[in-house]
PDB file of C-alpha atoms in Angstrom:
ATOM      1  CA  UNK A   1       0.000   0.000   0.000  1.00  0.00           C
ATOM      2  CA  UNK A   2       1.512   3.160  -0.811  1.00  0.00           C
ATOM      3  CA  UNK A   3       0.382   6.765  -1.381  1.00  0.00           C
ATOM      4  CA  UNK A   4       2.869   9.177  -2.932  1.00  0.00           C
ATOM      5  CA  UNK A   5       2.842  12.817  -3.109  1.00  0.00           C
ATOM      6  CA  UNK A   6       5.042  14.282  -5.880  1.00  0.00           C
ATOM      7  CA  UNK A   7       6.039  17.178  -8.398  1.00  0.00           C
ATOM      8  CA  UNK A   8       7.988  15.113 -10.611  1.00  0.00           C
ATOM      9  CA  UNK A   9       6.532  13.791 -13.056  1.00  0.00           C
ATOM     10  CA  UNK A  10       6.229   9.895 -13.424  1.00  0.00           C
ATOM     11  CA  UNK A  11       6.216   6.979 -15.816  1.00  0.00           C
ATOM     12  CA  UNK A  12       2.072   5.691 -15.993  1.00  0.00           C
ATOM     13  CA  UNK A  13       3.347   2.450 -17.805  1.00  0.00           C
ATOM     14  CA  UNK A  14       6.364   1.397 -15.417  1.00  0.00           C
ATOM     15  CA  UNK A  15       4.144   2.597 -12.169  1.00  0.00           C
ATOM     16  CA  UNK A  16       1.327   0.283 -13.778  1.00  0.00           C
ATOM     17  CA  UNK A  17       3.459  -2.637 -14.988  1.00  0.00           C
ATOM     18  CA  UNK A  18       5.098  -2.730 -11.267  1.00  0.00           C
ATOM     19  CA  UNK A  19       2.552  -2.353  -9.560  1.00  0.00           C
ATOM     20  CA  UNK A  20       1.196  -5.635 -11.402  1.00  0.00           C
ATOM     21  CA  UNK A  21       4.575  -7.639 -10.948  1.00  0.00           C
ATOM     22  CA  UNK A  22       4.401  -6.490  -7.573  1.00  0.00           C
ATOM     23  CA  UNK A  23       1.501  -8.468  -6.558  1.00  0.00           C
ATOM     24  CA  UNK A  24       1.022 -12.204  -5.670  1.00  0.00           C
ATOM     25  CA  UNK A  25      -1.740 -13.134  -4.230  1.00  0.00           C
ATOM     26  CA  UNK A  26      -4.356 -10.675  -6.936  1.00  0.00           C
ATOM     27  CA  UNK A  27      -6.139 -11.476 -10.138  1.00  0.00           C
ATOM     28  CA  UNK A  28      -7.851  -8.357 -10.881  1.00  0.00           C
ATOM     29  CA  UNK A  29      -5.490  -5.286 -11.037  1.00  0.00           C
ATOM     30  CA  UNK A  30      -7.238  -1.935 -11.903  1.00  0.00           C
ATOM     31  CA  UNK A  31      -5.463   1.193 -12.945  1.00  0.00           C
ATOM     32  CA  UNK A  32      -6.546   4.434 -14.192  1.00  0.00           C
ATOM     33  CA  UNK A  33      -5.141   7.794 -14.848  1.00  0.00           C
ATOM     34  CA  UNK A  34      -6.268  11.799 -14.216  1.00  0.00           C
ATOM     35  CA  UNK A  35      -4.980  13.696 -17.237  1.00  0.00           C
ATOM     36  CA  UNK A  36      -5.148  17.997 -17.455  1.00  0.00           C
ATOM     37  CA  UNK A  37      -7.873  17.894 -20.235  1.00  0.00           C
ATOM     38  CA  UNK A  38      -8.077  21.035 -22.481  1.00  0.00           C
ATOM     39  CA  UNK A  39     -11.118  21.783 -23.287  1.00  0.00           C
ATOM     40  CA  UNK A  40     -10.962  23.202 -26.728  1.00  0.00           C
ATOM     41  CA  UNK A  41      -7.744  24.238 -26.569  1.00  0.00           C
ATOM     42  CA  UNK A  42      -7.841  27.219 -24.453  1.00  0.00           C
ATOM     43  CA  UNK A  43      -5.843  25.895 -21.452  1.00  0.00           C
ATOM     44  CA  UNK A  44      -2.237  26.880 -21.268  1.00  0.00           C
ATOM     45  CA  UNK A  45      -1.180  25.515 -17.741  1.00  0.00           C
ATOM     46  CA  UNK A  46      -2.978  23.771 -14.598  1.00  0.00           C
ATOM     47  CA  UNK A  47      -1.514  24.862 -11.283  1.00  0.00           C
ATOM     48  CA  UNK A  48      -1.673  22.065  -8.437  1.00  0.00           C
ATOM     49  CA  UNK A  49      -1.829  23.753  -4.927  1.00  0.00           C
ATOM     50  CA  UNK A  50      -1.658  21.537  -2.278  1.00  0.00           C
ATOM     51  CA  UNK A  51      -1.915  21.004   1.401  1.00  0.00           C
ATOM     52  CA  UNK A  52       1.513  19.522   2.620  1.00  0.00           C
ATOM     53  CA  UNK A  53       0.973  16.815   5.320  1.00  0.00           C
ATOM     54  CA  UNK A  54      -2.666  16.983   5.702  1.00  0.00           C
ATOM     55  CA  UNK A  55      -3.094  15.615   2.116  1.00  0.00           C
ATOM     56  CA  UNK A  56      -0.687  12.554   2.728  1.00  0.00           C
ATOM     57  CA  UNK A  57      -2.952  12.089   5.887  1.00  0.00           C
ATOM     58  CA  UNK A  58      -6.463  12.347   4.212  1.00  0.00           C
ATOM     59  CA  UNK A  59      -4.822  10.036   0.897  1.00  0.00           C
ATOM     60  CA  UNK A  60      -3.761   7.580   3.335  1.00  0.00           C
ATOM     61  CA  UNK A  61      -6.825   7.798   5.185  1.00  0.00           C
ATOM     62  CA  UNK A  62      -8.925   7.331   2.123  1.00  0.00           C
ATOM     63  CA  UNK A  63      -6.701   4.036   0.843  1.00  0.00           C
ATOM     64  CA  UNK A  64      -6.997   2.530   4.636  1.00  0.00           C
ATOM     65  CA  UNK A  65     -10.977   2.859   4.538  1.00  0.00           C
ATOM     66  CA  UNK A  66     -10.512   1.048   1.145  1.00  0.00           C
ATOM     67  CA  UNK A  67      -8.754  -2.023   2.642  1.00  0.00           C
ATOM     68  CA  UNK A  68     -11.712  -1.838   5.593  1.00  0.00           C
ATOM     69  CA  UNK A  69     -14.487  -2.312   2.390  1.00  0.00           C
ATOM     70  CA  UNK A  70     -12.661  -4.285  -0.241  1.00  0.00           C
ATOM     71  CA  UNK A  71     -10.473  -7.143  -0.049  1.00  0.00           C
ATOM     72  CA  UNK A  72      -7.651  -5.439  -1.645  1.00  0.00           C
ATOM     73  CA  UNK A  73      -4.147  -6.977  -2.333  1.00  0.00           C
ATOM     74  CA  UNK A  74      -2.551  -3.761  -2.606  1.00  0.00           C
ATOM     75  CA  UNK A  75      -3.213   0.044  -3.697  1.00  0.00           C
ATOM     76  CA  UNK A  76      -1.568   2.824  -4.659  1.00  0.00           C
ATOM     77  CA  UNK A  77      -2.168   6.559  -5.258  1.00  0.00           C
ATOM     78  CA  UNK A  78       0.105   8.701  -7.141  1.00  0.00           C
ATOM     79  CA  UNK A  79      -0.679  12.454  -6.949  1.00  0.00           C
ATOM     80  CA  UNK A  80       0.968  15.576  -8.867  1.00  0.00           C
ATOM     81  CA  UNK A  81       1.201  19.124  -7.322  1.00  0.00           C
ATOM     82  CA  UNK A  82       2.468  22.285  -9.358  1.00  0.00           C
ATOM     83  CA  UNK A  83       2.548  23.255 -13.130  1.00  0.00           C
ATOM     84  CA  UNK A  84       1.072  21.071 -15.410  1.00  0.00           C
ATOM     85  CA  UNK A  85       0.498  20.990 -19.479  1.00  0.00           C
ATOM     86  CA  UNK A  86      -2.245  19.932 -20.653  1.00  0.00           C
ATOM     87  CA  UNK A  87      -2.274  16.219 -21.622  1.00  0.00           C
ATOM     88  CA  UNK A  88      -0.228  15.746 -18.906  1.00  0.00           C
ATOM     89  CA  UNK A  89      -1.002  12.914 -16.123  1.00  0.00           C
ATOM     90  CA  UNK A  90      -1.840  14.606 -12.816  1.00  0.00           C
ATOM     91  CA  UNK A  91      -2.820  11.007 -10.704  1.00  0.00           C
ATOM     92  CA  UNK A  92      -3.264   7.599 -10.588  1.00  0.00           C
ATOM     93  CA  UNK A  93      -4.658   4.875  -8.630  1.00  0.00           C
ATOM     94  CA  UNK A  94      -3.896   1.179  -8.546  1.00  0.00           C
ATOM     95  CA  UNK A  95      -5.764  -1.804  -7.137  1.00  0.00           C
ATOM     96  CA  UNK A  96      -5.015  -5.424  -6.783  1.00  0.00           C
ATOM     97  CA  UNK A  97      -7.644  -7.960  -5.350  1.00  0.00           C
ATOM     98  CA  UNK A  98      -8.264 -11.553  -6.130  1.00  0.00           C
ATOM     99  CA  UNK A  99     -11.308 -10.886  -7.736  1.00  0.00           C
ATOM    100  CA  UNK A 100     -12.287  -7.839 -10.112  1.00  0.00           C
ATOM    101  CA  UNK A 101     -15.137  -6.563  -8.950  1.00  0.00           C
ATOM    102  CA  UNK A 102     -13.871  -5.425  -5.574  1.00  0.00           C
ATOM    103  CA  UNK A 103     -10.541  -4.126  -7.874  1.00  0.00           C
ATOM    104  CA  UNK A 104     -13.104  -1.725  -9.638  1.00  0.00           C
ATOM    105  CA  UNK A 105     -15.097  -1.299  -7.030  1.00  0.00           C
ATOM    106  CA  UNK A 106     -11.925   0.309  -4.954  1.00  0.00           C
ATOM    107  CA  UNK A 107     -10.575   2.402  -7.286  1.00  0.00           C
ATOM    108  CA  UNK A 108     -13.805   4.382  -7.859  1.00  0.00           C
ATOM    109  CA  UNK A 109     -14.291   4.731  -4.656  1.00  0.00           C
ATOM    110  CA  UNK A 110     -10.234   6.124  -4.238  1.00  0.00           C
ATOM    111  CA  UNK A 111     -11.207   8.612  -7.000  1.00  0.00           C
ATOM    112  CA  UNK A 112     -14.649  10.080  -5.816  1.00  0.00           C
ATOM    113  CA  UNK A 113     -12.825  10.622  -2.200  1.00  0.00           C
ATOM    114  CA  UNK A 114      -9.478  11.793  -3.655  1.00  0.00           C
ATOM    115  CA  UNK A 115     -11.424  14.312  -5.629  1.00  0.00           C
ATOM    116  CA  UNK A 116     -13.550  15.724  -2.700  1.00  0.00           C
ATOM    117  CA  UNK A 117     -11.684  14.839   0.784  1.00  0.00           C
ATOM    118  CA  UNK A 118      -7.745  15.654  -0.541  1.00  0.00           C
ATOM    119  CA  UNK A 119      -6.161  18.975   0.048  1.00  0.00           C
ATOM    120  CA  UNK A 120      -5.830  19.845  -3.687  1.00  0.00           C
ATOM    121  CA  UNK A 121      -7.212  22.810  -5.691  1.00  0.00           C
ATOM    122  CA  UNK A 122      -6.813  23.965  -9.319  1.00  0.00           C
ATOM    123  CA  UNK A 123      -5.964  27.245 -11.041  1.00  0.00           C
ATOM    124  CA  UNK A 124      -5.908  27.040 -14.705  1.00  0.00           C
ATOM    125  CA  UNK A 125      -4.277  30.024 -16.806  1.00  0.00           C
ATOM    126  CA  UNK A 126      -5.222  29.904 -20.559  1.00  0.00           C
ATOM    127  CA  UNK A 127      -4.172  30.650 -23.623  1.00  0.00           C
ATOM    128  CA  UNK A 128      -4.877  34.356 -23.231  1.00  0.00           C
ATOM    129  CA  UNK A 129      -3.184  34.464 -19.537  1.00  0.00           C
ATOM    130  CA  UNK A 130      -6.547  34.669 -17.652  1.00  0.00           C
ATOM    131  CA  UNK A 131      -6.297  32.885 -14.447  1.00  0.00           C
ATOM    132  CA  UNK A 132      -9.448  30.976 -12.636  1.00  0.00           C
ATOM    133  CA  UNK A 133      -9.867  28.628  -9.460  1.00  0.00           C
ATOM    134  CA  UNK A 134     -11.504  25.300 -10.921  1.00  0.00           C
ATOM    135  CA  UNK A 135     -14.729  24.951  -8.746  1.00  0.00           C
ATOM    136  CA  UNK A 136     -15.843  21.953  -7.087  1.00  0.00           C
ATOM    137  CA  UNK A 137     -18.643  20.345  -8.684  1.00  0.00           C
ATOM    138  CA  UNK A 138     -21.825  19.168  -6.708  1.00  0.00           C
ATOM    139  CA  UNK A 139     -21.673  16.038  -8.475  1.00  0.00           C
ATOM    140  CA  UNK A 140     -18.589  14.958  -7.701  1.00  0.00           C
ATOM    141  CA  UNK A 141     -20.060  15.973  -3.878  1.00  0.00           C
ATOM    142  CA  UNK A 142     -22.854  13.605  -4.857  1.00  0.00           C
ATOM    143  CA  UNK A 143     -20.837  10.635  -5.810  1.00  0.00           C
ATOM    144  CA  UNK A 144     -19.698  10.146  -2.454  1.00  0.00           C
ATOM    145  CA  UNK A 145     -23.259   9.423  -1.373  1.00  0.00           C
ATOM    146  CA  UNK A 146     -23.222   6.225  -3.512  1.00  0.00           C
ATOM    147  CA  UNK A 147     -21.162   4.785  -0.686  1.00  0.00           C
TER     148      UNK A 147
ATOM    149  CA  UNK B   1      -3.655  30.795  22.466  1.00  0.00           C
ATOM    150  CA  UNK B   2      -1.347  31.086  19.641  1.00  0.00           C
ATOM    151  CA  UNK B   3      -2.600  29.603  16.412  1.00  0.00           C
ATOM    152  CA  UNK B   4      -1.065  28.549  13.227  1.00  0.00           C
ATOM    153  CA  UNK B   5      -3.229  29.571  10.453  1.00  0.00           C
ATOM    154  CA  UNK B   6      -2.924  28.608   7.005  1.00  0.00           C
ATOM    155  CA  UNK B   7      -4.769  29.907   4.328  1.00  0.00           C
ATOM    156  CA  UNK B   8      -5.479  27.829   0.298  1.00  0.00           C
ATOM    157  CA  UNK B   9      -6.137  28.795  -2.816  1.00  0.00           C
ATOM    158  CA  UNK B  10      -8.420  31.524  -3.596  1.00  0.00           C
ATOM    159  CA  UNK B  11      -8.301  32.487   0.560  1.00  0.00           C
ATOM    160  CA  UNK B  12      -4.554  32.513   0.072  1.00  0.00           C
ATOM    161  CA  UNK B  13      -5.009  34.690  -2.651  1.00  0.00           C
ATOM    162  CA  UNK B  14      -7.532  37.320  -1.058  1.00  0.00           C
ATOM    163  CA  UNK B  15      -5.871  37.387   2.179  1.00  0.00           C
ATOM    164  CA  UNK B  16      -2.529  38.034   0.603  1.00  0.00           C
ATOM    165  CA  UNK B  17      -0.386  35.382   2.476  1.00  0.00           C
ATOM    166  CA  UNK B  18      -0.218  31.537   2.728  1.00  0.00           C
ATOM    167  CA  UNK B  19       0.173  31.415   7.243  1.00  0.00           C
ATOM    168  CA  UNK B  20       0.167  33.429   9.987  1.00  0.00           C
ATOM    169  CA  UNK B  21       0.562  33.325  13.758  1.00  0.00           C
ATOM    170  CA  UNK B  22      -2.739  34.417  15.228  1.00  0.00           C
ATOM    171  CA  UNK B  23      -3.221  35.155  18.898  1.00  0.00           C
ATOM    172  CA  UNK B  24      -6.736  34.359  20.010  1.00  0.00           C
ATOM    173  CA  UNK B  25      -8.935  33.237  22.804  1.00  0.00           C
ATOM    174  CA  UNK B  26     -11.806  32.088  20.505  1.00  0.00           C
ATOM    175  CA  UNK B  27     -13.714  29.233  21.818  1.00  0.00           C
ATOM    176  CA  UNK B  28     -14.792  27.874  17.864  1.00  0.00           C
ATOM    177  CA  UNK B  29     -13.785  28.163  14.686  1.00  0.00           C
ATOM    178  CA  UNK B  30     -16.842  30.610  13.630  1.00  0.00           C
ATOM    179  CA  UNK B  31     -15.258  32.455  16.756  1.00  0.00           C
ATOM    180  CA  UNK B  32     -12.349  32.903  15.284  1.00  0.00           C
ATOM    181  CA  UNK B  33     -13.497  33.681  11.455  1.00  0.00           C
ATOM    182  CA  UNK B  34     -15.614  36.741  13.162  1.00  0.00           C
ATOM    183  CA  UNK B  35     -12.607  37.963  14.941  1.00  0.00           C
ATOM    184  CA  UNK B  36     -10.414  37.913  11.479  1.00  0.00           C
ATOM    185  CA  UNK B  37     -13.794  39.129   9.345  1.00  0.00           C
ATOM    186  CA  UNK B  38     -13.429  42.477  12.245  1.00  0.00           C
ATOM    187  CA  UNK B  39     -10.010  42.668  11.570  1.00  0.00           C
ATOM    188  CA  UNK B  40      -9.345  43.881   8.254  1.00  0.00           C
ATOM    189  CA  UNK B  41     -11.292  44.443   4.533  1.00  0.00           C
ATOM    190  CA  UNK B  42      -9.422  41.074   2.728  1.00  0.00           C
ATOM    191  CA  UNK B  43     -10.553  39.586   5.992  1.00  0.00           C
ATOM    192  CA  UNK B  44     -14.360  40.108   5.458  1.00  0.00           C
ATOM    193  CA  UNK B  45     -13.556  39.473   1.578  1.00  0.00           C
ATOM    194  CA  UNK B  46     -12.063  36.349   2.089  1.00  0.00           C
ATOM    195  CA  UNK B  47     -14.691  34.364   4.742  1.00  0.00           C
ATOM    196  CA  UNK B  48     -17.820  36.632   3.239  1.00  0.00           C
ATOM    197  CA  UNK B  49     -19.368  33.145   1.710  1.00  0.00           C
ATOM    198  CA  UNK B  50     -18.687  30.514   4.497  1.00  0.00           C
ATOM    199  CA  UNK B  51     -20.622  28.036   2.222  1.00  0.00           C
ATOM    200  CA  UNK B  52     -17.454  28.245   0.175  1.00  0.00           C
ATOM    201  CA  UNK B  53     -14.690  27.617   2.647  1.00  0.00           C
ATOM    202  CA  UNK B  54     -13.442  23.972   4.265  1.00  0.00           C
ATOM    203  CA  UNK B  55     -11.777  23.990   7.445  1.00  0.00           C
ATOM    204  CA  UNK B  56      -8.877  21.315   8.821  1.00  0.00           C
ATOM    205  CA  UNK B  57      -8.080  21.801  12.287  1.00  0.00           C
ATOM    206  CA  UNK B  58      -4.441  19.940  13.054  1.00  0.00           C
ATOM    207  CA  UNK B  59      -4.937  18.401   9.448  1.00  0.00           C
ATOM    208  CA  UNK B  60      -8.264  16.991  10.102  1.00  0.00           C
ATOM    209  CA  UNK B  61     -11.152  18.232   8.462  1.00  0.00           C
ATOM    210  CA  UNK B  62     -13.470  20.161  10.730  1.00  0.00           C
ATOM    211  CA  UNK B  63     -16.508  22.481  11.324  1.00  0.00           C
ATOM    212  CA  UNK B  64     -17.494  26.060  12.340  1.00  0.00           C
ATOM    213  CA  UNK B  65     -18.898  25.177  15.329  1.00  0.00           C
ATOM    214  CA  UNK B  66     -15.838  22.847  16.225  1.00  0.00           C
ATOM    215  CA  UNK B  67     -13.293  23.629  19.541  1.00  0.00           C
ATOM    216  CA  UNK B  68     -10.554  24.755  18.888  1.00  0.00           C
ATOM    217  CA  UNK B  69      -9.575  23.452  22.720  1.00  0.00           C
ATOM    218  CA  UNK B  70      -5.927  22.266  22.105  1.00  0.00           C
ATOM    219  CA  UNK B  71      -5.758  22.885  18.229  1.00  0.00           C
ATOM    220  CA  UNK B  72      -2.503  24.352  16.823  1.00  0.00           C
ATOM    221  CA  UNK B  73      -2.886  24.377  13.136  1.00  0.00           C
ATOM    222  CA  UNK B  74      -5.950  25.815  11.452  1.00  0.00           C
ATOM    223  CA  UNK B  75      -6.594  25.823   7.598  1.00  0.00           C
ATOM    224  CA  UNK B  76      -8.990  27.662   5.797  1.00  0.00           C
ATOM    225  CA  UNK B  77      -9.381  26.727   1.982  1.00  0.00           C
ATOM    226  CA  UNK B  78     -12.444  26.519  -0.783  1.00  0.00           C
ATOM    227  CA  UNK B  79     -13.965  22.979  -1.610  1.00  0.00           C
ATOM    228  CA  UNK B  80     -11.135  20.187  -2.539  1.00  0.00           C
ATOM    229  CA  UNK B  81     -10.522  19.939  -6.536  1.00  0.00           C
ATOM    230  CA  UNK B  82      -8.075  16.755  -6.589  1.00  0.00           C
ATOM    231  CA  UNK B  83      -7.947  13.805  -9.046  1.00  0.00           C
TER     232      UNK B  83
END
């Protein structure tokens, strides 16, 4: 289990392909990736602000009440703070289980919580050089509910 | 007391600096938000839509009516944005 909190950026296919080598006991690994999406090309750069410390501690919170639902093999969350370029990855998760469903089932759940209970916010600039806050959607408040 | 107050985003941003030190004797967070709000213009800007700000007290998230009996770090920030 492992959360990491990074700048750098980092290789999707090696974390992926380890983090499937990596596990013994699974046979369901899910993976998926948060990209900066331009919308119709008007973004020029996605700013990552984040909460140092208390977004290790919610991330790790999040994965642990993951492993209390699902029988999980393994997880991991990867999560980028700072500039970003469009296209660029910003996160992943990872989950292992012996079975699929509880695979998926783990790594939506990681996302919806990552996206409303971590310590991140978003300031795109565009093409132009005008700067916004991205707002917090009440769906994404919703999809919490589901659980 | 003697808090450590940190400030996110768009609060960073109206209140013109990331932490301070504050020196307070307020018994809740809304306590303390109305003591800043008196304080100064980017003050009242900042916390003028509560609806719109989170709080974490000691990195744990928190609400207005919560003690701050003991706390030593306070954040103030809009709703979380991550994936």
């Amino acid at each position: 289990m492992a959360v990491r909190v990074q700048s750098e950026a980092f290789e999707y296919g090696a974390e992926c392909a380890g983090f499937a080598a990596s596990v013994t006991d699974a046979g369901a690994v899910v993976t998926f990736a948060g990209i900066v999406r331009d919308d119709g090309g008007q973004l020029r750069e996605m700013e990552i602000e984040h909460y140092p410390g208390m977004t290790e501690r919610a991330l790790e919170a999040i994965e642990a009440e993951a492993r209390a639902r699902w029988q999980l093999s393994d997880a991991l969350i990867i999560h980028r703070f700072g500039p970003l370029s469009p296209g660029e990855i910003i996160m992943m998760v990872a989950t292992a289980a012996r079975h699929r469903a509880d695979a998926f089932a783990a790594a939506e759940f990681l996302m919806d919580f990552l996206k409303s209970r971590a310590p991140f916010w978003k300031k795109e600039t565009t093409a132009r050089g005008s700067t916004g806050w991205v707002a917090a959607k009440d769906e994404d408040e919703a999809a919490l509910r589901r659980w | 007391m003697k808090l450590r107050v940190l400030y996110f985003a768009w609060l960073r941003e109206r209140i013109g600096e990331p932490r301070e030190m504050v020196e307070t004797e307020a018994e809740t967070v809304a306590d303390l938000v109305e003591e800043l709000r008196a304080r100064e213009e980017r003050y009242a800007l900042a916390f003028s839509d509560l609806a719109s700000v989170r709080v974490a007290l000691d990195q744990e998230l928190a609400d207005f009516d919560a003690s701050l009996a003991g706390v030593r770090e306070i954040a103030f920030f809009p709703p979380m944005t991550g994936g």
